[in-house]
XYZ file of C-alpha atoms in Angstrom:
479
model
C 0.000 0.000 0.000
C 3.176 2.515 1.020
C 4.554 1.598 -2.455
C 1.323 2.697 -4.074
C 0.691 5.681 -2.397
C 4.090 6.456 -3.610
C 3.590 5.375 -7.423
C 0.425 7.414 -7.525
C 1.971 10.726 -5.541
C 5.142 10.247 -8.027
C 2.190 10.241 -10.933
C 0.649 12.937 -9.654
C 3.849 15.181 -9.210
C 4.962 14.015 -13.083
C 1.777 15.228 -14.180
C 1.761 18.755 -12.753
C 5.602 18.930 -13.924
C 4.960 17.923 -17.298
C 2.015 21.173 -18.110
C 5.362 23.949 -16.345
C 7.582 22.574 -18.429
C 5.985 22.620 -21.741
C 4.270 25.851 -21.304
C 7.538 27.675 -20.644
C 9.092 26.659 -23.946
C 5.861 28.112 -25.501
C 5.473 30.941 -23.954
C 9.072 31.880 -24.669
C 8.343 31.304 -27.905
C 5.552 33.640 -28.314
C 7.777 36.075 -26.958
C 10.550 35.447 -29.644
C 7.771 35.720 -32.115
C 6.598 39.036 -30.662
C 10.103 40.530 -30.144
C 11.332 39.494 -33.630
C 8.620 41.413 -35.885
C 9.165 43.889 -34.068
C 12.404 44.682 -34.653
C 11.940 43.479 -38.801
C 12.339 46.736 -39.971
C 14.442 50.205 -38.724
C 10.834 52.228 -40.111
C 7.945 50.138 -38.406
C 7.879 50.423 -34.946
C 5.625 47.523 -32.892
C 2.071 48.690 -31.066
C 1.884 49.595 -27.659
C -0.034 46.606 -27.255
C 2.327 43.931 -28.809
C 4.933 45.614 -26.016
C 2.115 44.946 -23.336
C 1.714 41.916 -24.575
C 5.887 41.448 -24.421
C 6.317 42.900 -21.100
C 3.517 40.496 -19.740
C 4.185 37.145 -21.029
C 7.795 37.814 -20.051
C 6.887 37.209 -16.997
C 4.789 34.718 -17.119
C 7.309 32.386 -18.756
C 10.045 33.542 -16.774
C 7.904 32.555 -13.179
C 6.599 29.373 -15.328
C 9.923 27.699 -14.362
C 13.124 27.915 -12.739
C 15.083 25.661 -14.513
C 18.788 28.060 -15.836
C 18.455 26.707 -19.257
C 15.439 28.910 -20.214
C 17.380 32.038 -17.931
C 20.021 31.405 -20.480
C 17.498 31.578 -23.603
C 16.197 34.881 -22.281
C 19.508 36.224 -21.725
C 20.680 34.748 -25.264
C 17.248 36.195 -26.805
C 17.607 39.763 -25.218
C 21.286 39.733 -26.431
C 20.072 39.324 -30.005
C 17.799 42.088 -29.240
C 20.480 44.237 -28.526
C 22.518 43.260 -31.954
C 19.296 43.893 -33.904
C 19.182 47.095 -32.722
C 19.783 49.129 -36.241
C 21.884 52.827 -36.537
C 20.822 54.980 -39.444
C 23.046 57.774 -39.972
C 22.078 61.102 -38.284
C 22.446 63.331 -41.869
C 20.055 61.610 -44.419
C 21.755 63.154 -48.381
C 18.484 62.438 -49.735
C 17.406 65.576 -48.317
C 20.346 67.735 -48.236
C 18.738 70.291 -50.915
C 15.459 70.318 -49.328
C 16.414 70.299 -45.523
C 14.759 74.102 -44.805
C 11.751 72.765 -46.196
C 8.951 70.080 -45.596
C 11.896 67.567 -45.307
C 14.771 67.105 -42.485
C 17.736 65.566 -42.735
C 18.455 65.026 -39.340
C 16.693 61.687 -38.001
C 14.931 61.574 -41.812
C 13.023 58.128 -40.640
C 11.158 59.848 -37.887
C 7.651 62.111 -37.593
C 7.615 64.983 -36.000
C 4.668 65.649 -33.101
C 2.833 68.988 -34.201
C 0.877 71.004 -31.680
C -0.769 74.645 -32.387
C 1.207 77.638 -31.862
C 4.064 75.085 -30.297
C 7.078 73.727 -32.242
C 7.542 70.843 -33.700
C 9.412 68.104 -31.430
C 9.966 64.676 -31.355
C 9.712 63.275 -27.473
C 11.622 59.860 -26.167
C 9.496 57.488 -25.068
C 6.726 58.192 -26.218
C 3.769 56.779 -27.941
C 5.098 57.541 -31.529
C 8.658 55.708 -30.336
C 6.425 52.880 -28.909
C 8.112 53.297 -25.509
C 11.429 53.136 -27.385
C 14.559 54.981 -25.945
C 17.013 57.391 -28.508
C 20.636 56.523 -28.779
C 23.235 57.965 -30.344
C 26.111 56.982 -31.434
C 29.391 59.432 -32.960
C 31.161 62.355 -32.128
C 32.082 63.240 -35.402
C 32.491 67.481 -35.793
C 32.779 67.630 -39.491
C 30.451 64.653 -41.481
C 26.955 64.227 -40.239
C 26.564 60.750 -41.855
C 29.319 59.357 -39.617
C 27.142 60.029 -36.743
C 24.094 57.943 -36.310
C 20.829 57.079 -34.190
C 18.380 53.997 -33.406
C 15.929 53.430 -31.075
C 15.694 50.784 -28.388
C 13.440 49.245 -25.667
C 14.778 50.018 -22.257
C 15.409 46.180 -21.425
C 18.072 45.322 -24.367
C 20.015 48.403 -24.977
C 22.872 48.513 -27.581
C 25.775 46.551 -26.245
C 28.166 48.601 -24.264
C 25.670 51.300 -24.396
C 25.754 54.347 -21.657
C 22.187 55.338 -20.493
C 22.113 59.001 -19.763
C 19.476 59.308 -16.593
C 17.546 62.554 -16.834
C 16.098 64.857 -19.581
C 18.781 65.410 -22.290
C 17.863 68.628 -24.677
C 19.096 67.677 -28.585
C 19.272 70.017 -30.972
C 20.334 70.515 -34.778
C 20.362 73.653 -36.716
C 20.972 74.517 -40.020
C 23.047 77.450 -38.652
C 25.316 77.655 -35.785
C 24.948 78.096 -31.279
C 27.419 80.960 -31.272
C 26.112 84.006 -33.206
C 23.592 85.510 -31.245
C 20.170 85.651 -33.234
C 21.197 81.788 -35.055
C 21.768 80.453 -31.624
C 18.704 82.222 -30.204
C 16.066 80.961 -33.037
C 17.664 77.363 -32.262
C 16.730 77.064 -28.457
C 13.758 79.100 -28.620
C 11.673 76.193 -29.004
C 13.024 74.480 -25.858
C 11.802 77.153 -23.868
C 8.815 77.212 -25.531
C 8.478 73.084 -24.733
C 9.782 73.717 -21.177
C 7.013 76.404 -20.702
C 3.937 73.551 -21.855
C 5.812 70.956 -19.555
C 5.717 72.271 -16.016
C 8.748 74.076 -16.623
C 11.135 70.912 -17.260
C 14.735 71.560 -17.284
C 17.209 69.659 -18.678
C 20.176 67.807 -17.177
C 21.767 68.258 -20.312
C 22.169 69.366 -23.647
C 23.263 67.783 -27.301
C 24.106 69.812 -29.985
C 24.363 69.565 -33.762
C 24.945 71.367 -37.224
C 23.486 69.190 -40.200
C 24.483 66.012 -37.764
C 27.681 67.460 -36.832
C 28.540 67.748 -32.731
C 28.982 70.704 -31.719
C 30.598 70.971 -27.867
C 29.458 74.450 -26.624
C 26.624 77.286 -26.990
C 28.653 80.770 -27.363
C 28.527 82.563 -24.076
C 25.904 84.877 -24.771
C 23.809 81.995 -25.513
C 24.947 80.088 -22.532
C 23.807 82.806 -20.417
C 21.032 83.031 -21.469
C 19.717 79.646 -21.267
C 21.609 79.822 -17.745
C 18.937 82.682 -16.361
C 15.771 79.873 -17.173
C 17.385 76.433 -16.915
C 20.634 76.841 -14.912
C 23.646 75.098 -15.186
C 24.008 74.780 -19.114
C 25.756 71.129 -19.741
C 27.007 70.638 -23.212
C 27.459 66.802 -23.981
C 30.393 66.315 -26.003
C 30.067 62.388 -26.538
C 32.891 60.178 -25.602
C 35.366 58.998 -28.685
C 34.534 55.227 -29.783
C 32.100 53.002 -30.733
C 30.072 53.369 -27.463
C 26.398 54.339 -27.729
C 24.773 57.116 -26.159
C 20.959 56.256 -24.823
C 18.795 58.881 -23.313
C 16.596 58.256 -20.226
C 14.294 61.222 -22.082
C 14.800 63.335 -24.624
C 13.256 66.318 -26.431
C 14.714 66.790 -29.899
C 14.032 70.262 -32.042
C 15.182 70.161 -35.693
C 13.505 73.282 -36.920
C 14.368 75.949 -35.318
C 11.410 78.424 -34.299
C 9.910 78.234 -37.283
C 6.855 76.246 -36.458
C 5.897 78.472 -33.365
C 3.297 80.612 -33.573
C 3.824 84.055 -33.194
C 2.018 83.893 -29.769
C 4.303 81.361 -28.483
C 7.511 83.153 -29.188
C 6.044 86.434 -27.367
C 5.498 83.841 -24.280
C 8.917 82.343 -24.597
C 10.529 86.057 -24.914
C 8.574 87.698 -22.263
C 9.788 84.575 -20.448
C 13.852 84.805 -21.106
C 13.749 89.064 -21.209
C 11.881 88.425 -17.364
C 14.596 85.604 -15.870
C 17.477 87.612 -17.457
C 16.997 90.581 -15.959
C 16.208 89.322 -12.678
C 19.542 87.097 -13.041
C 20.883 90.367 -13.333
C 19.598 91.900 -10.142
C 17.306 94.893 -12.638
C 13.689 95.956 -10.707
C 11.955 97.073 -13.607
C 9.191 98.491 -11.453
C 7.953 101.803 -12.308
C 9.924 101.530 -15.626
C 8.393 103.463 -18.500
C 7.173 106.352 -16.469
C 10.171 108.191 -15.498
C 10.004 112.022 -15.766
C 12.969 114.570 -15.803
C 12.257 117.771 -13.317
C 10.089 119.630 -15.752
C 7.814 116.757 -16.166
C 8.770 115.481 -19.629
C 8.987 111.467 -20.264
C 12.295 110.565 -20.322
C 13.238 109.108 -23.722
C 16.511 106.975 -23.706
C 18.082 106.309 -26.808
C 20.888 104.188 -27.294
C 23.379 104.185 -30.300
C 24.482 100.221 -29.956
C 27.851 100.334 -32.284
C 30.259 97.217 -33.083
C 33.513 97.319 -34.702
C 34.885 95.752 -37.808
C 32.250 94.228 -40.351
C 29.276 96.732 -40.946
C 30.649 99.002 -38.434
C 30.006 102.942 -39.512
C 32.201 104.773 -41.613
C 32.552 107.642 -39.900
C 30.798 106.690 -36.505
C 31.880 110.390 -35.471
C 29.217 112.016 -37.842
C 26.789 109.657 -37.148
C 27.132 109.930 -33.215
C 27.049 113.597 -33.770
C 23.362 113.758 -35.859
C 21.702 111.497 -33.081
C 23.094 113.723 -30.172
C 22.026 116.916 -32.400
C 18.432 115.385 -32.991
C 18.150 114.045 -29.234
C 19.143 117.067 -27.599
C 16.523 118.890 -29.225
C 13.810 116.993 -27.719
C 13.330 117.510 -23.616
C 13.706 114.803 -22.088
C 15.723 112.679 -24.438
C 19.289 111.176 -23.513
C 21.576 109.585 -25.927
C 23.783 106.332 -24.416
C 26.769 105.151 -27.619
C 27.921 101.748 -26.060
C 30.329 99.459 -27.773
C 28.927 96.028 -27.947
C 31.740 94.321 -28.099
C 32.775 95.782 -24.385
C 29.609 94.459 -22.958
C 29.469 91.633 -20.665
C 25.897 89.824 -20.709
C 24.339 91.835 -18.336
C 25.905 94.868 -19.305
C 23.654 94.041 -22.283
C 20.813 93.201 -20.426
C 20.813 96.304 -18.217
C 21.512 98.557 -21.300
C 18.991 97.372 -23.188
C 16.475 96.903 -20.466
C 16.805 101.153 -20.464
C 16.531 101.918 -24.020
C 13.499 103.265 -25.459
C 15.370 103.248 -29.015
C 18.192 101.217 -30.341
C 19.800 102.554 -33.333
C 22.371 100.120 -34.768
C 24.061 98.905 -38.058
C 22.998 95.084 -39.033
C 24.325 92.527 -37.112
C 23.889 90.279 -34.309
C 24.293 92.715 -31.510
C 20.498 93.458 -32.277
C 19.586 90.795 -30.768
C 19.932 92.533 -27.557
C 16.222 94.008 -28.326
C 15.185 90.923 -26.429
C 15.525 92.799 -23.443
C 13.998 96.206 -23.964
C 10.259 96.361 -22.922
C 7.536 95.852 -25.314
C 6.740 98.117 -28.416
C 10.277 99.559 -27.643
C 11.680 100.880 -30.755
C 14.544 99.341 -33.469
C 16.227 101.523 -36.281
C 18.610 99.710 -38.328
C 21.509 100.680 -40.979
C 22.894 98.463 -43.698
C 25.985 99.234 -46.251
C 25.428 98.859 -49.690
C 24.805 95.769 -51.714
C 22.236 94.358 -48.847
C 19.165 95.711 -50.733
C 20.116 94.416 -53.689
C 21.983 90.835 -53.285
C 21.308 89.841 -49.805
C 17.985 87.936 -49.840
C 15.129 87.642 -46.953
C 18.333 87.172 -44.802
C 18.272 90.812 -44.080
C 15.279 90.656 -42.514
C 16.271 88.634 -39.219
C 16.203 91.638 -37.209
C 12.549 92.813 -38.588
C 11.374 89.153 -37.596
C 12.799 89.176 -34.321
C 11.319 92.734 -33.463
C 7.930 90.896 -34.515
C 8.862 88.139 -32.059
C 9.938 90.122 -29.212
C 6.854 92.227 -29.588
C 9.143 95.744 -30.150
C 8.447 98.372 -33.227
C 11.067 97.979 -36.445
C 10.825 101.562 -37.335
C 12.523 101.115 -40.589
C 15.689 100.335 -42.040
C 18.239 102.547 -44.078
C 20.284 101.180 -46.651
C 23.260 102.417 -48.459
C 22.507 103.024 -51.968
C 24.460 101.066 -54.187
C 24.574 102.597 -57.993
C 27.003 100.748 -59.719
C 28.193 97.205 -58.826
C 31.618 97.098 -58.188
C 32.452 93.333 -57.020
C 34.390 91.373 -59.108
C 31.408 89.112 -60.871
C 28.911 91.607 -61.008
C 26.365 88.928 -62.743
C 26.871 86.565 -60.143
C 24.461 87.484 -57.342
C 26.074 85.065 -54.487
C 29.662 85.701 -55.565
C 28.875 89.786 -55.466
C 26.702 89.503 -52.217
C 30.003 88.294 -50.241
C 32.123 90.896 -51.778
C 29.809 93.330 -49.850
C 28.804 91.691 -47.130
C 30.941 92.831 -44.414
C 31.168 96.245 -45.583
C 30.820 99.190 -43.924
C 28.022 101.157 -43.513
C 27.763 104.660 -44.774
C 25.491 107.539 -43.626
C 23.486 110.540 -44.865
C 23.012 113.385 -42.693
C 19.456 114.292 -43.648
C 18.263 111.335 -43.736
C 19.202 110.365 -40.381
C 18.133 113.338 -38.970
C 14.678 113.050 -40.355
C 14.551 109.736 -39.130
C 15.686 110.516 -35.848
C 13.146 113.109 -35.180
C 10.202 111.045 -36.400
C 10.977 108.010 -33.838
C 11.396 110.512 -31.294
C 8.123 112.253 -31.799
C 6.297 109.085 -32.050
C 7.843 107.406 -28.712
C 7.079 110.925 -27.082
C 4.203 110.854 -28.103
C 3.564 106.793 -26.752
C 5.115 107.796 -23.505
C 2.881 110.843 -22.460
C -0.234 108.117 -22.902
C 1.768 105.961 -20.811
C 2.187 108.896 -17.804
C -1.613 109.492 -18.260
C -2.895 105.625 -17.803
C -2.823 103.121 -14.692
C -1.344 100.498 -16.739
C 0.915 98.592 -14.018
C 3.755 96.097 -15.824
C 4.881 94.970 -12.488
C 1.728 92.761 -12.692
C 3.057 91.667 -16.596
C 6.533 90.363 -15.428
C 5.459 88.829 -12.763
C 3.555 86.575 -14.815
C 6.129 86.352 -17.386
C 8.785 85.111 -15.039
C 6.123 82.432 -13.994
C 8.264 79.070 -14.934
């Protein structure tokens, strides 16, 4: 009787093993199933619910059993995984003629997420990365194609990949992070994302031009970004073969272009407000000053720069402002290199100016920091009209942007074409760009008096309202 107790508890225990053991097997094969259409193809990303389907039955076959042989299947199946796991270069050729329009180069396989009035982004993990994490791979400074990107699910990363923890900023611009107004139009739309997001900051930052690294913002930039996110941390991206794989990521290949005009007067009010309390500047009462007779007090500043589209004769030109301001009561003329400014130099100068008057360039930029419907004359040399394209009109755009007045622009006339291959249009264009800028006396002094009247004019209904902008940077600096 002992021996057939025994037989049948033996039975019994065989016949619960046998179901454990042959349901493992198949539910690791379901998973291998799931895992390996999903990874077919570089463009064709699995649903969110074959990856809860992955995530679950993982489980289940991995508590089905605790034998090591199917612990070593799992481990050999996520290792595959992680070799399947396919780089396309970061600069797509395909699209190197079209990449300012509907196209992009940079990450060509991927759909941007469009929002109204924000700019287009593309977020990691997300729904449209089907919980898939971005890694890059390359340092390269000079080739774009020799850099590269993939996605991957959190659980079988590249081999010997690094996982940054945190939210990692990456950019790519068609232009550059060190001139001013370039580097300002290129992490505008951060901000802008930042200010939707509960004022996110990044732990870091990763930087390219057409695909190429770039290892620092100029300092003006850097600043900048500084006074909203703090700490500014350029990645530069190890040497070798090792991947880079972001914990979260927000990448912006577009510049500002697809905010809307709403947004970037947010995302300005925003910077102008943290940088010039980074600064230690109380802008209260500002806009309502008075000299002793009771004239608004008009500041005008002559912002100058040296070297390319400098002035002429800066002497004459210094010399019809100060005529034109002094005959105006209350007026006061400021000439300020830019050059000699540090960054809050520039913020507090600009911050008082009612007026800037400056040649082209990207010392205009400043006019970020000047209050609303402030005012923005600007001088060219000659060719610009002519040869220089819708270039020359960064400075109107920004002025739109920033919500100031572009009172004009005077260009030198250019009668006869003196460059070297006066049919070529490019070739000319860069024999004048970095001219100098000339001046006409009457002209200017016309001009001048105009602004004047009209921002005497705007002042005196300032005085005479209860308009309070303490209130309006308050909620600016909200983030």
């Amino acid at each position: 009787m002992d021996l057939e107790r025994s037989t049948k508890a033996f039975t019994k225990q065989k016949s619960s093993y046998h179901p454990a053991k042959v349901i493992a097997p198949i539910l690791l094969l379901m998973l291998i199933l799931v895992l390996v259409q999903s990874q077919s193809s570089p463009f064709s990303y699995p649903t969110s619910t074959a990856r809860a389907f992955f995530n679950r039955w993982k489980g289940l076959a991995l508590n089905a059993t605790n034998y090591p042989a199917l612990t070593k299947n799992t481990n050999r199946l996520i290792s595959k995984l992680q070799d399947s796991v396919t780089f396309l270069p970061l600069k797509d050729l395909r699209f190197a003629k079209t990449a300012m329009e509907s196209n992009t180069w940079f990450m060509s396989s991927l759909n941007d997420t469009r929002e109204e009035n924000e700019a287009e982004y593309l977020y990691f993990p997300s729904e449209m990365s089907k919980g898939r994490l971005l890694c890059i791979k390359g340092n390269d400074g000079t080739d774009g194609t020799k850099n590269s990107y993939a996605l991957a699910w959190p659980e079988a990363l590249p081999h010997s990949a690094k996982l940054m923890d945190g939210l990692t900023f990456v950019s790519d611009t068609y232009y550059d992070y060190v001139n001013l107004w370039h580097g300002l139009c290129a992490v505008a739309p951060f901000v802008g994302w930042s200010i939707k997001n509960e004022c996110l900051k990044p732990t870091r930052w990763v930087l390219f031009h057409w695909g190429e690294l770039r290892s620092k913002m100029g300092a003006w930039l850097e600043n900048l970004m500084g006074t909203n996110f703090g700490e500014v941390k350029v990645e530069r991206l190890e040497e070798g073969a090792q991947p880079y794989c972001f914990e979260k990521a927000v990448v912006m290949r577009h510049n500002e272009g697809g905010m809307g005009k709403e947004k970037k007067l947010q995302v300005f009010d925003l910077l102008r407000c943290k940088a010039r309390r980074f600064c230690g500047i109380d802008p209260a009462g500002k806009g309502k000053e008075v000299n002793e007779r009771g004239e608004p007090i008009i500041r005008l500043t002559l912002l100058m720069r040296r070297g390319s589209r400098s002035f002429k004769n800066a002497t004459a030109v210094i010399g019809v402002f100060a005529r034109e301001c002094a005959m105006v009561d209350g007026c006061t003329l400021k000439v300020v290199q830019s050059e000699d400014l540090s960054f809050c130099d520039q913020v507090r100068v600009l911050t008082y100016t009612d007026i800037v008057a400056s040649p082209h360039g990207a010392q205009l930029t400043n006019m970020l920091f000047m209050d609303r419907k402030s005012s923005v004359m600007e001088f060219f040399p000659k060719g610009w009209l002519e040869l220089a394209g819708i270039g020359q009109y960064a400075h109107h755009w920004m002025a739109d942007q920033s919500g100031m007045i572009h009172q004009g622009t005077w260009w030198e006339p250019l009668s006869v074409k003196e460059c070297p291959s006066p049919e070529h249009d490019l070739e000319c264009f860069n024999f004048y760009k970095d001219g100098k800028v000339g001046h006409n006396e009457t002209h200017f002094a016309a001009w001048t008096t105009t602004v004047l009247d009209q921002v005497r004019a705007k002042k005196l209904e300032i005085n005479k309202s209860s308009f309070n902008k303490s209130q309006l940077y308050s909620t600016a600096c909200a983030c």
